[in-house]
PDB file of C-alpha atoms in Angstrom:
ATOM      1  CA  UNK J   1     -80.063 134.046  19.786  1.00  0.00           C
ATOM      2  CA  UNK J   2     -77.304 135.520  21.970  1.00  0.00           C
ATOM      3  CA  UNK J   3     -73.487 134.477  21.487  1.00  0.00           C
ATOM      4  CA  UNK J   4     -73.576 132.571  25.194  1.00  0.00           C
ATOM      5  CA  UNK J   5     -75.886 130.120  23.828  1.00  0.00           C
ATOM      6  CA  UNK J   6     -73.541 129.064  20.997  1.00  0.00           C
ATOM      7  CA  UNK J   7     -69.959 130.426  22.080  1.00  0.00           C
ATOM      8  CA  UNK J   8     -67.003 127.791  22.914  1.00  0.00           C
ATOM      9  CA  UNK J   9     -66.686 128.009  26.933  1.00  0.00           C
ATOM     10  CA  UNK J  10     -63.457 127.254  28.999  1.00  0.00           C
ATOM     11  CA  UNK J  11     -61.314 128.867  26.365  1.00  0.00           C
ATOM     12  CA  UNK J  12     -57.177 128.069  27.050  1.00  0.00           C
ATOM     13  CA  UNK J  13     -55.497 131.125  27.115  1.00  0.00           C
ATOM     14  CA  UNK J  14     -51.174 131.841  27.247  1.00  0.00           C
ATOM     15  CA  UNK J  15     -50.134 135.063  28.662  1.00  0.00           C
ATOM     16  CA  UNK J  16     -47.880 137.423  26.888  1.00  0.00           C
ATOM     17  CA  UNK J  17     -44.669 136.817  28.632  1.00  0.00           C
ATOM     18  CA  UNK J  18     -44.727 133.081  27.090  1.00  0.00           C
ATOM     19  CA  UNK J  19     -42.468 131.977  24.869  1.00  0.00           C
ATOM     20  CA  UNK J  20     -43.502 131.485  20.930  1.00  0.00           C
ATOM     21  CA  UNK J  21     -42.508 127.713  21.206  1.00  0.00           C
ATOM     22  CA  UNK J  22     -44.274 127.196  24.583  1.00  0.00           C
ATOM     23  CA  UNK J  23     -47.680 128.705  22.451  1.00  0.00           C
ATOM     24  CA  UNK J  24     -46.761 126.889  19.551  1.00  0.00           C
ATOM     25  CA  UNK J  25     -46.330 123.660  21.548  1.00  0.00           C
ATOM     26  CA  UNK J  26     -49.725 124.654  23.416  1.00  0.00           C
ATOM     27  CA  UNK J  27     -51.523 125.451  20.033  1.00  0.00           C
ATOM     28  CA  UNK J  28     -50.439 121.627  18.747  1.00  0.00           C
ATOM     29  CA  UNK J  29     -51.478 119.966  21.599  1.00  0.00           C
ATOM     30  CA  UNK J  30     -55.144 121.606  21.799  1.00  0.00           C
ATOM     31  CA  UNK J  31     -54.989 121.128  18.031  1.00  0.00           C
ATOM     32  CA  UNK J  32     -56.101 125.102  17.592  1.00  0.00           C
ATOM     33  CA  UNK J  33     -54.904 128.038  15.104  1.00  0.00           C
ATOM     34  CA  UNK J  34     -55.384 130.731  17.909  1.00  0.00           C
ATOM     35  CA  UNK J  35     -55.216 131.076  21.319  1.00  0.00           C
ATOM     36  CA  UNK J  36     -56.036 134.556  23.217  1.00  0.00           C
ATOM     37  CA  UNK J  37     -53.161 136.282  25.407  1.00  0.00           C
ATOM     38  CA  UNK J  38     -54.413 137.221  28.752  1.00  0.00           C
ATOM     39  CA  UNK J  39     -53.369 138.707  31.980  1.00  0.00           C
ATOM     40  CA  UNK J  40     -55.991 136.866  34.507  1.00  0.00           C
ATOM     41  CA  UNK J  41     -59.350 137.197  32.594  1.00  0.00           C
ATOM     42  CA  UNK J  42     -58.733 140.131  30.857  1.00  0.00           C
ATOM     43  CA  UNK J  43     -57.510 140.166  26.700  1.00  0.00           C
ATOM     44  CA  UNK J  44     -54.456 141.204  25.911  1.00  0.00           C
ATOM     45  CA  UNK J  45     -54.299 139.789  22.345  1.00  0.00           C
ATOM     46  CA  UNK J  46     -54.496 136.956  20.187  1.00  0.00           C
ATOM     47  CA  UNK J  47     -52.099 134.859  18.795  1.00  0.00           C
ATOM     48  CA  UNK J  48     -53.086 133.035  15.679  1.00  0.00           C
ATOM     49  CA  UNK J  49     -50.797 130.290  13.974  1.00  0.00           C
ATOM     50  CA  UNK J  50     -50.451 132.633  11.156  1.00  0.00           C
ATOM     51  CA  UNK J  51     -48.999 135.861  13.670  1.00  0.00           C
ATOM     52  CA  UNK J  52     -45.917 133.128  14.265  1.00  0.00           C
ATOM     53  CA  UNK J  53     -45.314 132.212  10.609  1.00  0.00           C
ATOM     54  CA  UNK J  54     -45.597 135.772   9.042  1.00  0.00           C
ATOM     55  CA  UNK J  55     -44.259 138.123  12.071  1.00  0.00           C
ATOM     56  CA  UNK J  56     -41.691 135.048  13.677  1.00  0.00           C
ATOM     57  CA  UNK J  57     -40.669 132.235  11.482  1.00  0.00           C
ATOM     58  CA  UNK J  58     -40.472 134.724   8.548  1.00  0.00           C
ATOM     59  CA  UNK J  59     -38.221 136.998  10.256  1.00  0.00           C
ATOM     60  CA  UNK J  60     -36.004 134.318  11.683  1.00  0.00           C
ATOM     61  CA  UNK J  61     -37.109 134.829  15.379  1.00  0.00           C
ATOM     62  CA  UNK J  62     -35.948 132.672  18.018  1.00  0.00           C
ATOM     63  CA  UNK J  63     -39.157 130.900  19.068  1.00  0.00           C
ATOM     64  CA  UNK J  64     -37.561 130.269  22.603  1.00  0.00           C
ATOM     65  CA  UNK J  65     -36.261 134.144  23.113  1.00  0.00           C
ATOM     66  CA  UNK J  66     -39.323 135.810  21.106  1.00  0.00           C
ATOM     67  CA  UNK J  67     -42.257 135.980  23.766  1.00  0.00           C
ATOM     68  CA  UNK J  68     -45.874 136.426  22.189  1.00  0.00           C
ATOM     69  CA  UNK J  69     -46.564 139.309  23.062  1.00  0.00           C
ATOM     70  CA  UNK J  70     -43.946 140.135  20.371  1.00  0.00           C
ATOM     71  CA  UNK J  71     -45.891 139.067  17.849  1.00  0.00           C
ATOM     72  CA  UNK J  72     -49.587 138.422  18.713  1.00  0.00           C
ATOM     73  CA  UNK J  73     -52.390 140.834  17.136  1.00  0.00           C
ATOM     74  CA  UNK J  74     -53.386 143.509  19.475  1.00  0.00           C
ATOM     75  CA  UNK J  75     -56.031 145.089  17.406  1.00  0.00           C
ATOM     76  CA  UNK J  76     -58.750 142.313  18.778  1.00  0.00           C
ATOM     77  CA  UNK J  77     -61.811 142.234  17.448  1.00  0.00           C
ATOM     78  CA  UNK J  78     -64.579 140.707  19.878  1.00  0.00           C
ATOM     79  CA  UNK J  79     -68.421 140.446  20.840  1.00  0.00           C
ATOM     80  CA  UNK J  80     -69.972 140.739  24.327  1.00  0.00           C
ATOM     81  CA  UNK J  81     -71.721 137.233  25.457  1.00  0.00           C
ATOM     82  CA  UNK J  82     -75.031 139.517  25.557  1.00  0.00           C
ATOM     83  CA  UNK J  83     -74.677 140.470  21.798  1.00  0.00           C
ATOM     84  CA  UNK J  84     -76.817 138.804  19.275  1.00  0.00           C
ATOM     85  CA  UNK J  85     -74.962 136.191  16.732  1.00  0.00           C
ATOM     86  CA  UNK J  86     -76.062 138.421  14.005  1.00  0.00           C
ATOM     87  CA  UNK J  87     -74.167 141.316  15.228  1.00  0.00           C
ATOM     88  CA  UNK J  88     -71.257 138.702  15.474  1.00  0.00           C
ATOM     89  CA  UNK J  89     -71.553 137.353  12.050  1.00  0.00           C
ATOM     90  CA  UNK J  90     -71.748 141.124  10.497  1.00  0.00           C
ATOM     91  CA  UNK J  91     -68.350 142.022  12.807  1.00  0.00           C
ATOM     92  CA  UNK J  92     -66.771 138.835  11.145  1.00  0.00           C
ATOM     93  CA  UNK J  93     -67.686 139.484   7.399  1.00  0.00           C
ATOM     94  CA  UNK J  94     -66.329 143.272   7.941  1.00  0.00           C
ATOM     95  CA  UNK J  95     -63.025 141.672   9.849  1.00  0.00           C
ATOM     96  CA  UNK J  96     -62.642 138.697   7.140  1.00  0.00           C
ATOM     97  CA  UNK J  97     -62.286 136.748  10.340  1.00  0.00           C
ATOM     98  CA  UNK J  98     -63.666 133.024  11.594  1.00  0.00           C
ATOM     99  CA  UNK J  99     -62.990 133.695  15.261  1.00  0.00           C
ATOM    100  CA  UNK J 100     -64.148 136.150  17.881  1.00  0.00           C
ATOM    101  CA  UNK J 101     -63.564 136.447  21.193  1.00  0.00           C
ATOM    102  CA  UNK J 102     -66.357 136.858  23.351  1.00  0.00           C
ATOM    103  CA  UNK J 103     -65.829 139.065  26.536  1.00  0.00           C
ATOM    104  CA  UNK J 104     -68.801 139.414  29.464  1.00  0.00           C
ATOM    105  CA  UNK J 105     -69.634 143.037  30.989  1.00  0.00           C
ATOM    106  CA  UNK J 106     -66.622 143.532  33.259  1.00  0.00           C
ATOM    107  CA  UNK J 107     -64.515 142.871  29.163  1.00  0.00           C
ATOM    108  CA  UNK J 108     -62.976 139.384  30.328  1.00  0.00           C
ATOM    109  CA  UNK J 109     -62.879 136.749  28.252  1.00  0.00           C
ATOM    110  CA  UNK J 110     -65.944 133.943  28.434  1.00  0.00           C
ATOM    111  CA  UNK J 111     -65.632 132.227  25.366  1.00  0.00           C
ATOM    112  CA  UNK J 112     -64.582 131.761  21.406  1.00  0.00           C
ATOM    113  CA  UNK J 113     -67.435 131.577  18.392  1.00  0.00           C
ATOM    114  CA  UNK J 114     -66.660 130.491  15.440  1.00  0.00           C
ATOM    115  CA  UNK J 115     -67.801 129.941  11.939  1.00  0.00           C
ATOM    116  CA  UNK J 116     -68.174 126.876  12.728  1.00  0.00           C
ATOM    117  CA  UNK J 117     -70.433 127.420  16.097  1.00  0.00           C
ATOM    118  CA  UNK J 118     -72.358 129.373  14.292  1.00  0.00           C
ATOM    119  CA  UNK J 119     -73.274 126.982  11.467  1.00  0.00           C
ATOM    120  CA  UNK J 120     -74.022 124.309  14.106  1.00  0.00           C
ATOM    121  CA  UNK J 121     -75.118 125.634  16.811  1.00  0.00           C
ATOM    122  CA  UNK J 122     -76.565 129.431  15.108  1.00  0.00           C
ATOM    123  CA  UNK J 123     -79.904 127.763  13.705  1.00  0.00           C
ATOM    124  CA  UNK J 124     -79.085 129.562  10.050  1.00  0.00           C
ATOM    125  CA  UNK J 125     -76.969 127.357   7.721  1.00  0.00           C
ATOM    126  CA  UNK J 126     -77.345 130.065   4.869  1.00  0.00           C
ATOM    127  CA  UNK J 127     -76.226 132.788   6.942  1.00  0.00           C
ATOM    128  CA  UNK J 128     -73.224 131.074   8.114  1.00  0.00           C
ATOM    129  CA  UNK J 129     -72.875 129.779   3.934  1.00  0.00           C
ATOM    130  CA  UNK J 130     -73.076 133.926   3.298  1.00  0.00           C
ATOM    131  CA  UNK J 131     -70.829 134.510   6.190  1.00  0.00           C
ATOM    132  CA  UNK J 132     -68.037 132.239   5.213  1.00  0.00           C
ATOM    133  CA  UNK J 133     -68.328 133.642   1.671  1.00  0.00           C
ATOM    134  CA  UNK J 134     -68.163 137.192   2.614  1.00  0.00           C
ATOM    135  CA  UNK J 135     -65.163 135.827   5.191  1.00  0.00           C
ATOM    136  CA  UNK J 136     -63.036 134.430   1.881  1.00  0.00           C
ATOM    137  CA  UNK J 137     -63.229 137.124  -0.229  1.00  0.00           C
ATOM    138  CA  UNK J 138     -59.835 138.875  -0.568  1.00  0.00           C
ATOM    139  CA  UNK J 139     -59.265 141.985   0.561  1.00  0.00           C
ATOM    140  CA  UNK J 140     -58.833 145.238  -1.033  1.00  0.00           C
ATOM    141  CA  UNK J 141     -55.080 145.854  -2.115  1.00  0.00           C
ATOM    142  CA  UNK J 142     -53.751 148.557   0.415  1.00  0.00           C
ATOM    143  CA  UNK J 143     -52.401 151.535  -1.104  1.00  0.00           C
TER     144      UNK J 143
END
């Protein structure tokens, strides 16, 4: 099964000159932990709820002056919407992420899969059990 059969469509996007409260605000109201940064279609970045606590709020950042592309993740992980939801599922284990952007041939951004798309939607409930397990477990300690 490819990703565009199970992949979140219509994805809201912020672009990078937005303020951190304006993505915060944006996050709340579409009740979502990441949102991707892009310049028309094309990624920039993401910005997860966790890049504005640990790189923002922890630093004392002014949420109105501190724009996101100040503190989103640039180092983006992501499938093509031709890709096979296995090859997705072994990028997230290796990432230890739930989320991947999913870009079409010309790289813009189509859609989001998830964990969760995958268990529902991915026709494999143990591989998405195995997935979220491999997800979860904690890193190596970085030296």
């Amino acid at each position: 099964m490819e990703l565009r059969d199970i992949m979140t469509r219509n994805v809201e996007v912020i672009s990078s000159d937005a303020s951190l409260k304006d993505a915060a605000s944006k996050m709340r109201s579409l009740d979502v932990g990441l949102i991707p940064v892009c310049d028309g279609g094309r990624l920039q970045g993401i910005l997860t709820d966790r890049d504005i606590t640990i790189r923002a709020t922890a630093d004392g950042r002014d949420p109105i002056k501190t724009k996101v592309a100040d503190v989103m993740s640039t180092d983006i992980a992501y499938c093509l919407e031709d890709q096979e939801v296995e090859d997705a599922v072994s990028l997230m284990e290796v990432r230890q992420i739930r989320r991947l952007p999913v870009l079409n041939l010309d790289k813009h951004l189509v859609g989001i899969v998830s964990l969760g798309d995958i268990a529902v939607h991915g026709g494999d409930r143990d591989m998405a059990g195995e997935t979220l397990q491999e997800i979860s477990q904690p890193a190596a300690p970085k030296r």
